[in-house]
PDB file of C-alpha atoms in Angstrom:
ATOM      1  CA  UNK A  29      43.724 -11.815  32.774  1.00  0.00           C
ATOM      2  CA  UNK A  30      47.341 -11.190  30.946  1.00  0.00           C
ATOM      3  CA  UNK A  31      48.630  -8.661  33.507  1.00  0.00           C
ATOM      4  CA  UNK A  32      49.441  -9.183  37.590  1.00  0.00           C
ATOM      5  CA  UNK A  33      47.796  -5.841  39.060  1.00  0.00           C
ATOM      6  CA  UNK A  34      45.375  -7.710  40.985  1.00  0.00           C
ATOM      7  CA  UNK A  35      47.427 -10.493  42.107  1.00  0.00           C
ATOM      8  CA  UNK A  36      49.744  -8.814  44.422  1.00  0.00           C
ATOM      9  CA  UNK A  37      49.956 -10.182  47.692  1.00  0.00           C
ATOM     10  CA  UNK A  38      51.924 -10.019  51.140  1.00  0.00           C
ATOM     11  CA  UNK A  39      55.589 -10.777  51.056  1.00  0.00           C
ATOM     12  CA  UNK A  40      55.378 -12.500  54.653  1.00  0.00           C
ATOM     13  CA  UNK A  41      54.835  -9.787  57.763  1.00  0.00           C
ATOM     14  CA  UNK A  42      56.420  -6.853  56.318  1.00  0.00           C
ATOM     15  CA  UNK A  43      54.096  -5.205  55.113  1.00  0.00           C
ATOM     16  CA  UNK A  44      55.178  -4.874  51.379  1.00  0.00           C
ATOM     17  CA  UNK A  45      52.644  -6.166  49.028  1.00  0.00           C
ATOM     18  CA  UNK A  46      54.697  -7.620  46.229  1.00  0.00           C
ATOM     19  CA  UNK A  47      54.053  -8.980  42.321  1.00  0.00           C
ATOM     20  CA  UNK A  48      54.199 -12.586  41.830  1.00  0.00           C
ATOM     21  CA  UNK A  49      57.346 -12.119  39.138  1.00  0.00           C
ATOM     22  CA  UNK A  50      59.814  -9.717  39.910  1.00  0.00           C
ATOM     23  CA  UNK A  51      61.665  -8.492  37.052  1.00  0.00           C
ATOM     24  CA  UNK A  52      65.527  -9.651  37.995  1.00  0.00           C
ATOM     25  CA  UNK A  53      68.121  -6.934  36.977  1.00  0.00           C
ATOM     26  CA  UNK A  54      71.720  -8.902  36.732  1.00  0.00           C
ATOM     27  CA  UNK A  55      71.429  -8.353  32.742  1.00  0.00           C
ATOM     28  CA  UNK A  56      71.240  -4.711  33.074  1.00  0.00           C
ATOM     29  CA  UNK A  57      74.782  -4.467  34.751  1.00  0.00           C
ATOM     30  CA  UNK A  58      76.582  -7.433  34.185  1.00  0.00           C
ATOM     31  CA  UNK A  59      77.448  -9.715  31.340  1.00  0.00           C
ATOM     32  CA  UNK A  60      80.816 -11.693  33.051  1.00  0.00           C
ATOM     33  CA  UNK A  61      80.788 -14.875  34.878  1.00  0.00           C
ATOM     34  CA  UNK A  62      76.515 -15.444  34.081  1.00  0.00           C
ATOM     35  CA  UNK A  63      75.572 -18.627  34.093  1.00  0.00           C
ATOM     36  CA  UNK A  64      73.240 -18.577  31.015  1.00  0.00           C
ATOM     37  CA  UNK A  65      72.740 -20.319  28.050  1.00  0.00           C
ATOM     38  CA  UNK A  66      73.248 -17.800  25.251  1.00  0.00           C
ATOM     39  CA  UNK A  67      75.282 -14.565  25.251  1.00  0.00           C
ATOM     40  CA  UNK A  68      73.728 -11.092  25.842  1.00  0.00           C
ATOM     41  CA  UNK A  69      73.531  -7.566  24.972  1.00  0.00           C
ATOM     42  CA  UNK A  70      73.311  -5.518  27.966  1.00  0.00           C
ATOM     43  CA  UNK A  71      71.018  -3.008  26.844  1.00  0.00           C
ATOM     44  CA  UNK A  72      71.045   0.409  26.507  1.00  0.00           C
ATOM     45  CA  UNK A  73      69.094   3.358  28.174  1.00  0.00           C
ATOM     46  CA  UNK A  74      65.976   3.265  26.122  1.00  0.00           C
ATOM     47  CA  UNK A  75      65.838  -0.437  25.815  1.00  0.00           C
ATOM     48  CA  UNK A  76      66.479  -0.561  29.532  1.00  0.00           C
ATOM     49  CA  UNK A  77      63.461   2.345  30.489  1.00  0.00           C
ATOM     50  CA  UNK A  78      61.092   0.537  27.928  1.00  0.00           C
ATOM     51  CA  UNK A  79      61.601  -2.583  29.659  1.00  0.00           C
ATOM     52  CA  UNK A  80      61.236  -1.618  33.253  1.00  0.00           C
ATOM     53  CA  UNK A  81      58.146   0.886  31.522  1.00  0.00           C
ATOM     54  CA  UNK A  82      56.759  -2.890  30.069  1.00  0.00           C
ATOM     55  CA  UNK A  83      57.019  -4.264  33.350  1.00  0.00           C
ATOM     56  CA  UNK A  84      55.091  -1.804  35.363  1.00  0.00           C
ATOM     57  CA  UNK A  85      52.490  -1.612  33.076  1.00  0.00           C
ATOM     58  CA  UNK A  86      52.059  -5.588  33.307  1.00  0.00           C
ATOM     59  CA  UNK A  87      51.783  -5.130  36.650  1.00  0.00           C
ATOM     60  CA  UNK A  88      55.116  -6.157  38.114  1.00  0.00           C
ATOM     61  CA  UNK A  89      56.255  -3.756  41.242  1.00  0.00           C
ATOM     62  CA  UNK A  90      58.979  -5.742  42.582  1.00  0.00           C
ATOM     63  CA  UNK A  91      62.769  -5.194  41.345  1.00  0.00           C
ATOM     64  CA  UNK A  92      65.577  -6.999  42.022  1.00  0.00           C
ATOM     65  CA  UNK A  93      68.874  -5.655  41.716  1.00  0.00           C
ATOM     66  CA  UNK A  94      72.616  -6.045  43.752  1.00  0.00           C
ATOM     67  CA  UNK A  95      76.038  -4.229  44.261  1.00  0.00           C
ATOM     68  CA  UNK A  96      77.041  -8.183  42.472  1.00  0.00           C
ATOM     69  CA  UNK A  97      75.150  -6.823  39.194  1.00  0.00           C
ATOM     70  CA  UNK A  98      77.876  -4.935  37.780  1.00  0.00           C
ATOM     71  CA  UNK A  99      76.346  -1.503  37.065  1.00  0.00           C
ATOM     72  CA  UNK A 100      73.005  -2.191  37.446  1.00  0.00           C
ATOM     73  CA  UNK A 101      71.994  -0.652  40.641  1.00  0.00           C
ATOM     74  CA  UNK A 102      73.410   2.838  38.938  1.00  0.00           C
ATOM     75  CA  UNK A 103      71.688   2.324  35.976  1.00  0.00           C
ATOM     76  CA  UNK A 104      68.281   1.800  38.266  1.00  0.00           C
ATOM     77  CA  UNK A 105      68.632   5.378  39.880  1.00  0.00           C
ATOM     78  CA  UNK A 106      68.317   7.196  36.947  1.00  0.00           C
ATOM     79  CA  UNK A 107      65.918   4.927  35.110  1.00  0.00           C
ATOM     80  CA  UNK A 108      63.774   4.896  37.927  1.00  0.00           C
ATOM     81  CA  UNK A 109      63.953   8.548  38.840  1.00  0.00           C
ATOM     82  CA  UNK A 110      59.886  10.208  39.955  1.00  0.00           C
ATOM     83  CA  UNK A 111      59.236   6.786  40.531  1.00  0.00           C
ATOM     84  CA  UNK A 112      59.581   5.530  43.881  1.00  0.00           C
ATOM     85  CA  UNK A 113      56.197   5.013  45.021  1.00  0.00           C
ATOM     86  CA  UNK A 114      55.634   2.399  42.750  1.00  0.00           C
ATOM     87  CA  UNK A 115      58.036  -0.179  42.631  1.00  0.00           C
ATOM     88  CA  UNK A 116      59.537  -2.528  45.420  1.00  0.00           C
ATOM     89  CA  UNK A 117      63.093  -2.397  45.802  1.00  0.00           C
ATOM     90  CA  UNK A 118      65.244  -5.166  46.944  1.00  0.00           C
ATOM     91  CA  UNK A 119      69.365  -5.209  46.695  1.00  0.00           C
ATOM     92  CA  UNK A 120      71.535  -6.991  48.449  1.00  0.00           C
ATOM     93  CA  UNK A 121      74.530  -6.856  50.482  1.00  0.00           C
ATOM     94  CA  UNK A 122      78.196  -9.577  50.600  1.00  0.00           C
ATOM     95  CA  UNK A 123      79.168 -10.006  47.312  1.00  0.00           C
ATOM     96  CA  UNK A 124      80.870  -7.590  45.398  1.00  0.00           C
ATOM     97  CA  UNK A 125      82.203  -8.487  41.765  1.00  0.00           C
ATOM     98  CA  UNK A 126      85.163  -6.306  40.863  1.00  0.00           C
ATOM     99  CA  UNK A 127      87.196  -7.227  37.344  1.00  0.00           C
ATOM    100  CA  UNK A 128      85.106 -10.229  36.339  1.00  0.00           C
ATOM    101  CA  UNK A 129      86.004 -11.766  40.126  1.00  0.00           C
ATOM    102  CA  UNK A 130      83.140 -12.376  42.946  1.00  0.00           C
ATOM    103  CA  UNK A 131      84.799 -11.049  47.012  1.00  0.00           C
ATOM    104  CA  UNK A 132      82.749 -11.482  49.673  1.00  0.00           C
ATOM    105  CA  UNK A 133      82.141  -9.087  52.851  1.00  0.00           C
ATOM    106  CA  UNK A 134      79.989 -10.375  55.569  1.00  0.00           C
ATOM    107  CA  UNK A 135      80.984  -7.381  58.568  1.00  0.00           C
ATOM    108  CA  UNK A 136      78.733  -5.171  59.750  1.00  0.00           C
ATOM    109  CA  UNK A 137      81.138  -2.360  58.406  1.00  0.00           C
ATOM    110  CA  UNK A 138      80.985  -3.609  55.282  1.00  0.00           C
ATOM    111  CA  UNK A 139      76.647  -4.394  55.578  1.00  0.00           C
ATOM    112  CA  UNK A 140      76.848  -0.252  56.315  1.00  0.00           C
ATOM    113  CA  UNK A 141      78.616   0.936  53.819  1.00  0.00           C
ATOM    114  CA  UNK A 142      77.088  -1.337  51.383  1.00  0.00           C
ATOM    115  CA  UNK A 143      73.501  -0.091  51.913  1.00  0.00           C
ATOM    116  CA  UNK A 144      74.548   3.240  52.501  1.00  0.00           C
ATOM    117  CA  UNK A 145      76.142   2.781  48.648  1.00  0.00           C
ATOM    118  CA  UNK A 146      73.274   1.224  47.402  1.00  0.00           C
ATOM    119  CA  UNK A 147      71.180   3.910  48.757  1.00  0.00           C
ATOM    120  CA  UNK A 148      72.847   6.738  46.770  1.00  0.00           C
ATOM    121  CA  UNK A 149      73.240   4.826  43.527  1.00  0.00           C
ATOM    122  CA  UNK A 150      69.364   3.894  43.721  1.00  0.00           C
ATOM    123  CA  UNK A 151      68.676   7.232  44.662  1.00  0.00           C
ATOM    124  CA  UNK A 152      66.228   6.879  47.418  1.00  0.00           C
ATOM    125  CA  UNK A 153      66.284   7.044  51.226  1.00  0.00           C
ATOM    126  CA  UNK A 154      65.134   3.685  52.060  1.00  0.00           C
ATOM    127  CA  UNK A 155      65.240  -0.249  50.535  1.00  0.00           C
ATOM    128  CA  UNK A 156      62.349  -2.253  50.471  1.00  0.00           C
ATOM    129  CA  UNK A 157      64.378  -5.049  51.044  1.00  0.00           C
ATOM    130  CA  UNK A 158      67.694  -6.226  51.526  1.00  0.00           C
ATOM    131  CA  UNK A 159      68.871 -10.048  50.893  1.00  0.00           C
ATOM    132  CA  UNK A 160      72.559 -11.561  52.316  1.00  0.00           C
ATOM    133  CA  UNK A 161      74.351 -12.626  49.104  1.00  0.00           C
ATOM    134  CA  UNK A 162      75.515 -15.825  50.492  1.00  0.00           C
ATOM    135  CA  UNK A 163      78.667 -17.863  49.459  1.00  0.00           C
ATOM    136  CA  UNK A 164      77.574 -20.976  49.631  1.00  0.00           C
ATOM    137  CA  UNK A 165      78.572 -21.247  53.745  1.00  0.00           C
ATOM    138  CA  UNK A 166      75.194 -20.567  54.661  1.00  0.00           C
ATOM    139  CA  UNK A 167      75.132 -21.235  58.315  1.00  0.00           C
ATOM    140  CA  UNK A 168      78.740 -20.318  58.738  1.00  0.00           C
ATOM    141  CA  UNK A 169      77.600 -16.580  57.554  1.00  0.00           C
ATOM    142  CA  UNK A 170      74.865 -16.390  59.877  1.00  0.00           C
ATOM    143  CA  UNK A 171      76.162 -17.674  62.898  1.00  0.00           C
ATOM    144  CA  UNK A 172      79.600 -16.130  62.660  1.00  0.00           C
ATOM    145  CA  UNK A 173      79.671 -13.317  60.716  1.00  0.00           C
ATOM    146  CA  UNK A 174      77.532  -9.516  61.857  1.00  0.00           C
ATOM    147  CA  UNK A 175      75.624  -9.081  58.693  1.00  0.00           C
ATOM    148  CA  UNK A 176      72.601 -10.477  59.605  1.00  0.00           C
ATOM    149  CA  UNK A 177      72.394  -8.280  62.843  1.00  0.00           C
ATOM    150  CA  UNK A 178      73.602  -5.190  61.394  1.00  0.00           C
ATOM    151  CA  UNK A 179      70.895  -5.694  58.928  1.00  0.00           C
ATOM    152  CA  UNK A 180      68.153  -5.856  61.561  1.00  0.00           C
ATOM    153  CA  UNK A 181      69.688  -2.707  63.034  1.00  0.00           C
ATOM    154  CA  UNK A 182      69.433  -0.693  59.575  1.00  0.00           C
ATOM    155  CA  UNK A 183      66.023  -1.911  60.015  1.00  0.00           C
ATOM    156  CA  UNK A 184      65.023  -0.584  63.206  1.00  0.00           C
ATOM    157  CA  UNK A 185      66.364   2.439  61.759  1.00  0.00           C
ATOM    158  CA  UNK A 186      64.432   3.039  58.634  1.00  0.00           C
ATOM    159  CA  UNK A 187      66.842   2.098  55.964  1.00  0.00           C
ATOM    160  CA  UNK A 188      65.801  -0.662  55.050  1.00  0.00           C
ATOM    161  CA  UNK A 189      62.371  -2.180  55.290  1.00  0.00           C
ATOM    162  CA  UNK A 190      62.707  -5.842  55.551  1.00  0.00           C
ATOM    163  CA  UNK A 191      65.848  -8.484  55.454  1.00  0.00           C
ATOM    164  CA  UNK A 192      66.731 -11.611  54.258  1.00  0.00           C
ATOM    165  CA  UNK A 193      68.864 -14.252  53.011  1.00  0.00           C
ATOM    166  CA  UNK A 194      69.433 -15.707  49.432  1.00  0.00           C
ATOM    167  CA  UNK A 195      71.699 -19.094  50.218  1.00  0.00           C
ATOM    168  CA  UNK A 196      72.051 -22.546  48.811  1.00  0.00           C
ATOM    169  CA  UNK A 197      71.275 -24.841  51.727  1.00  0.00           C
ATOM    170  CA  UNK A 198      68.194 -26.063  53.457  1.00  0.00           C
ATOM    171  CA  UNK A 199      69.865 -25.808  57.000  1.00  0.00           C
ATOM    172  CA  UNK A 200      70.627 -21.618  55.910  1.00  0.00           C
ATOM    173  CA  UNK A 201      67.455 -20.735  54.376  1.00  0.00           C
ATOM    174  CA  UNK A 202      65.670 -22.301  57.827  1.00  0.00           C
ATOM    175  CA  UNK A 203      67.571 -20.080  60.015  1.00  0.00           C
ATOM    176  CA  UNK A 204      67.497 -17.233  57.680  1.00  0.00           C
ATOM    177  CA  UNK A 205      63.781 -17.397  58.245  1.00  0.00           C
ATOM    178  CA  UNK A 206      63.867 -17.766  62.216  1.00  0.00           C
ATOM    179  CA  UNK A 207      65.583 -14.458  62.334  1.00  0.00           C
ATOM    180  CA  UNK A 208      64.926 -12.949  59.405  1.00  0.00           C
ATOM    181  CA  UNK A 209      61.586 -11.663  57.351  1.00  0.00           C
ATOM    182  CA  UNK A 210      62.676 -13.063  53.699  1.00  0.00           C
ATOM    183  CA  UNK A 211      64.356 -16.202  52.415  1.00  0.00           C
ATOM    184  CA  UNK A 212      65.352 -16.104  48.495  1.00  0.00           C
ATOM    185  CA  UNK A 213      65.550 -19.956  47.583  1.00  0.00           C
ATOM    186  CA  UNK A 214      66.371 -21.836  44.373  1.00  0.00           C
ATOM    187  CA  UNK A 215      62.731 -23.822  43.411  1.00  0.00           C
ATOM    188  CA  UNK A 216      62.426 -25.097  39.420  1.00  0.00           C
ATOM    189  CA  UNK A 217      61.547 -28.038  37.777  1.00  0.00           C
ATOM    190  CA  UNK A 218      64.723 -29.693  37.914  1.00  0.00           C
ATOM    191  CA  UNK A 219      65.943 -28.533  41.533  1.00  0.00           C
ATOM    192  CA  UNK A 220      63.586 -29.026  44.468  1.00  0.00           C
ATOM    193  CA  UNK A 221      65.526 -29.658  47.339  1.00  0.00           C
ATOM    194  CA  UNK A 222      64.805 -26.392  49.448  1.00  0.00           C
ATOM    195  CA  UNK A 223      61.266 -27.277  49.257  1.00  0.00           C
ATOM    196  CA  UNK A 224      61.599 -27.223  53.233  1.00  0.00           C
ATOM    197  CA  UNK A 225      62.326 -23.636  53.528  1.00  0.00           C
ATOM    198  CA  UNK A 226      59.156 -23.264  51.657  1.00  0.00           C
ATOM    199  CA  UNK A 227      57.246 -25.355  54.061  1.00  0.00           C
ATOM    200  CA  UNK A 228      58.311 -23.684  56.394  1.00  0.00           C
ATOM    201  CA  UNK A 229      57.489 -19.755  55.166  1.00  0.00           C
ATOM    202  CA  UNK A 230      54.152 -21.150  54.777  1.00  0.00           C
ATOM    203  CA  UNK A 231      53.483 -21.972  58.136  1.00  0.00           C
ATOM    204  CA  UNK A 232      55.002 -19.094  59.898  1.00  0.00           C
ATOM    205  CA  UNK A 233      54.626 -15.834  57.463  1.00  0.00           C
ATOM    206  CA  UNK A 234      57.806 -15.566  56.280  1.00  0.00           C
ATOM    207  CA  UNK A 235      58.526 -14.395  52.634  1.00  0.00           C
ATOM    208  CA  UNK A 236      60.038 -16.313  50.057  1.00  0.00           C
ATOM    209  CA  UNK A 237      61.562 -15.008  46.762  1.00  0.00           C
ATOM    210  CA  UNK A 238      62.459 -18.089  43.649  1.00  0.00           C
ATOM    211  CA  UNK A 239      65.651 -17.256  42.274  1.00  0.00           C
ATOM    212  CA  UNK A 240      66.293 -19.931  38.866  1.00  0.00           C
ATOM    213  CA  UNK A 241      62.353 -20.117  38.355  1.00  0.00           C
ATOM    214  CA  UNK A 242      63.136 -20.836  35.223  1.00  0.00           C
ATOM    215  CA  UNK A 243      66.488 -22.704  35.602  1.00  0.00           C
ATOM    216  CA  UNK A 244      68.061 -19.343  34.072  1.00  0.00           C
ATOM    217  CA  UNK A 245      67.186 -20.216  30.841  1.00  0.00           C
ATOM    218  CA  UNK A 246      67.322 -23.836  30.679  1.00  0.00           C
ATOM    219  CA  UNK A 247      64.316 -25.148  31.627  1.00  0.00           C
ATOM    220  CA  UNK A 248      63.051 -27.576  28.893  1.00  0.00           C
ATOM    221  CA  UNK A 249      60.752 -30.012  28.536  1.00  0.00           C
ATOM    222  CA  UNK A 250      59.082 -32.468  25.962  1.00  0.00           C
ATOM    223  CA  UNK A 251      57.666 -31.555  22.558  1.00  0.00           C
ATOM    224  CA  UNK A 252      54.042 -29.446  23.284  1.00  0.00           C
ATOM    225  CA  UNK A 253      54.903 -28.840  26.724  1.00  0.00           C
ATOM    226  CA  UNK A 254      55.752 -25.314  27.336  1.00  0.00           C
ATOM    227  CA  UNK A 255      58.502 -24.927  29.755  1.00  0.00           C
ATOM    228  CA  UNK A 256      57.158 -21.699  31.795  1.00  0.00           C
ATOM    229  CA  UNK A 257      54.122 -22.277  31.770  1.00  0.00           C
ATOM    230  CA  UNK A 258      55.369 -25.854  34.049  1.00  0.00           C
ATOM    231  CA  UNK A 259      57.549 -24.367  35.679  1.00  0.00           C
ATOM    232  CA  UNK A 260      55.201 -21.300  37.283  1.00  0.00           C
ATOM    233  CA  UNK A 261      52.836 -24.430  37.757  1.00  0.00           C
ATOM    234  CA  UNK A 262      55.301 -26.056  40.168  1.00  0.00           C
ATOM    235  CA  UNK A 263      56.450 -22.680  41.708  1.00  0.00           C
ATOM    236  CA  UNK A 264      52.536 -21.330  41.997  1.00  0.00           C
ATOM    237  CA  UNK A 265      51.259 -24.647  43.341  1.00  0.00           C
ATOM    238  CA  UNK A 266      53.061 -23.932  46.974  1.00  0.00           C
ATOM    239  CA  UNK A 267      51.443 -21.701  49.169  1.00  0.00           C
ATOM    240  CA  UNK A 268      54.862 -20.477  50.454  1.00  0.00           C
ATOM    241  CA  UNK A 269      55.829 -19.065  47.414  1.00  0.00           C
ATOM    242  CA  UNK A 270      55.294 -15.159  47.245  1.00  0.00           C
ATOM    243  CA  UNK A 271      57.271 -14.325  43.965  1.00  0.00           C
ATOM    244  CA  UNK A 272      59.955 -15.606  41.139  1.00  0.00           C
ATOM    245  CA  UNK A 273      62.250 -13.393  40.304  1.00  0.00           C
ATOM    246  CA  UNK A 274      62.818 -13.562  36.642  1.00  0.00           C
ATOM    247  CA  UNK A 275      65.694 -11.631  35.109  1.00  0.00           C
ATOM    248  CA  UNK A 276      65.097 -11.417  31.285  1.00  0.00           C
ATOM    249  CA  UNK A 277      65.740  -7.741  28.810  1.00  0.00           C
ATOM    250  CA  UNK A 278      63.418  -9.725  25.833  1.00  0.00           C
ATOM    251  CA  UNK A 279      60.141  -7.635  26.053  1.00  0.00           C
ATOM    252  CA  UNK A 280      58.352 -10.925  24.208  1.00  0.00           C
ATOM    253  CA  UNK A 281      59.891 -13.020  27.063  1.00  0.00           C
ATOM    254  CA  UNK A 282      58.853 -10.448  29.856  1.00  0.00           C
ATOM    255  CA  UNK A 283      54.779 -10.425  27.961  1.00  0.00           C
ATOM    256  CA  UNK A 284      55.027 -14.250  27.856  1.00  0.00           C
ATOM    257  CA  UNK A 285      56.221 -14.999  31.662  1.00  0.00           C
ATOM    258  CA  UNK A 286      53.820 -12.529  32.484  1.00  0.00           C
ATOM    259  CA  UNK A 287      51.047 -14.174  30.690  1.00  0.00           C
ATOM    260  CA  UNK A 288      51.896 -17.601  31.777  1.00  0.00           C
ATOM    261  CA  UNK A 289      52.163 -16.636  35.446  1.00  0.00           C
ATOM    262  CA  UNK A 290      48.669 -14.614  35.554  1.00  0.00           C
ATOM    263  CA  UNK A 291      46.636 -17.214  33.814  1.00  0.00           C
ATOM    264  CA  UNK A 292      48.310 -20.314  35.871  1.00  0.00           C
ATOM    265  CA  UNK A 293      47.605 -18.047  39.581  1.00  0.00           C
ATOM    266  CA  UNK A 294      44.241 -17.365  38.148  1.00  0.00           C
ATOM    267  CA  UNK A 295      43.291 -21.340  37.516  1.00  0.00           C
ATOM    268  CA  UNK A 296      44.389 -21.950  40.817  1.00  0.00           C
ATOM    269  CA  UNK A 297      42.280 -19.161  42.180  1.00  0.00           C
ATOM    270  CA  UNK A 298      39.502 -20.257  40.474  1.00  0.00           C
ATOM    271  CA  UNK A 299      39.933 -24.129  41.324  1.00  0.00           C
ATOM    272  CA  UNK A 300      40.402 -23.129  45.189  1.00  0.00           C
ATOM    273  CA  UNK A 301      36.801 -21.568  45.224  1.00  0.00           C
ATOM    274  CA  UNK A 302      35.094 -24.370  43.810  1.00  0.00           C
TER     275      UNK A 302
END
């Protein structure tokens, strides 16, 4: 199997059946203040549609994109224009990144506006999924601050589909998950320490996205060893983990992830029925 079509599966209890990679979108929009290890192109228009045309195709349905992505999201409403039905959309909503500098906005006016924005520049009437873009003051946000609240509202109300949190701390990404549906956690070969929040997805059906599956770029290893195919073995082997989000524009890259992630889920499938 080189492809993910028939490995989607449940991204916790809300009902949206997700890819195991989800095709990040930061380098569609946004080339300031990105912590990777080479410089980048963003692409253009056809580069961008042959890309996201690549990724369905390899079976990847889940997109991940942010008002923090520079231009991205309004890039995504054109590119992805007649075809709605067959991708799963998750933004996010606190960060903005305005002349190469990161604000943050955690009020529920702010939350409103933001999806309502997001909506129009993605072009559709509903997200599949909306994540808190934290700061780093994970439980300060969501004990303190309306966005998480505001977010279940938009909820109950059809805009959005499920919430979430991507944070930096253990402590966050636990009570993200209490009160939320989604948790997007850092999890590669060199930075384990929210394994917890994964534990804990796993027992109670919560989602979890990987954000850095592939330490953006600089995951390496020893000579013979090759680094995704590790990494994806470390992410795949936990049975909280419903999907890395990896944000590359290199088709080869995209093939290769793609490749790597199919045939490592498929061992394990195989090993688990014998």
């Amino acid at each position: 199997m080189r492809d993910l079509h028939a490995l989607h599966r449940p991204l916790g209890s809300t009902g949206l059946n997700v890819s195991p990679l989800g095709l990040g979108t930061v380098k569609l929009g946004r080339d300031q203040g990105v912590k990777y290890p080479n410089g980048f192109t963003i692409p253009d228009d056809a580069q961008a549609r042959q890309l996201l045309e690549l990724a369905r195709e390899l079976g990847i349905n889940l997109i991940d994109t942010a008002p923090a992505y520079g231009t991205s999201e309004q890039r995504l409403g054109p590119l992805l224009r007649g075809q709605r039905q067959d991708w799963v959309i998750a933004s996010k909503v606190g960060e903005e990144f305005d002349a190469g500098q990161s604000r943050f906005d955690f009020s529920s006016e702010h939350t409103r506006l933001s999806v309502e924005r997001s909506l129009k520049r993605l072009e559709t009437d509903y997200l599949d999924l909306v994540l808190v873009h934290s700061d780093g003051d994970d439980l300060s946000i969501l004990r303190n601050e309306a966005v998480y609240q505001t977010l279940a509202e938009l909820k109950q109300a059809g805009k959005i589909r499920g919430f979430g949190f991507s944070g930096k701390t253990v402590e966050g990404g636990l009570l993200a998950l209490e009160q939320g549906d989604c948790a997007m956690v850092t999890y590669n070969l060199g930075e384990q320490h929210e394994r917890t929040v994964l534990d804990y997805a796993a027992s109670h059906a919560k989602g979890i996205l990987i954000k850095k599956a592939l330490a953006s770029g600089h995951a390496c290893l020893g000579a013979g060893v090759d680094p995704v195919r590790a990494s994806f073995e470390l992410i795949f082997a936990h049975p909280g983990v419903t999907s890395a989000i990896v944000g590359t524009i290199n088709p080869l890259h995209l093939a290769h992830n793609v490749a790597m992630a199919a045939e490592v889920i498929g061992q394990r499938t195989r090993r688990g029925r014998t």
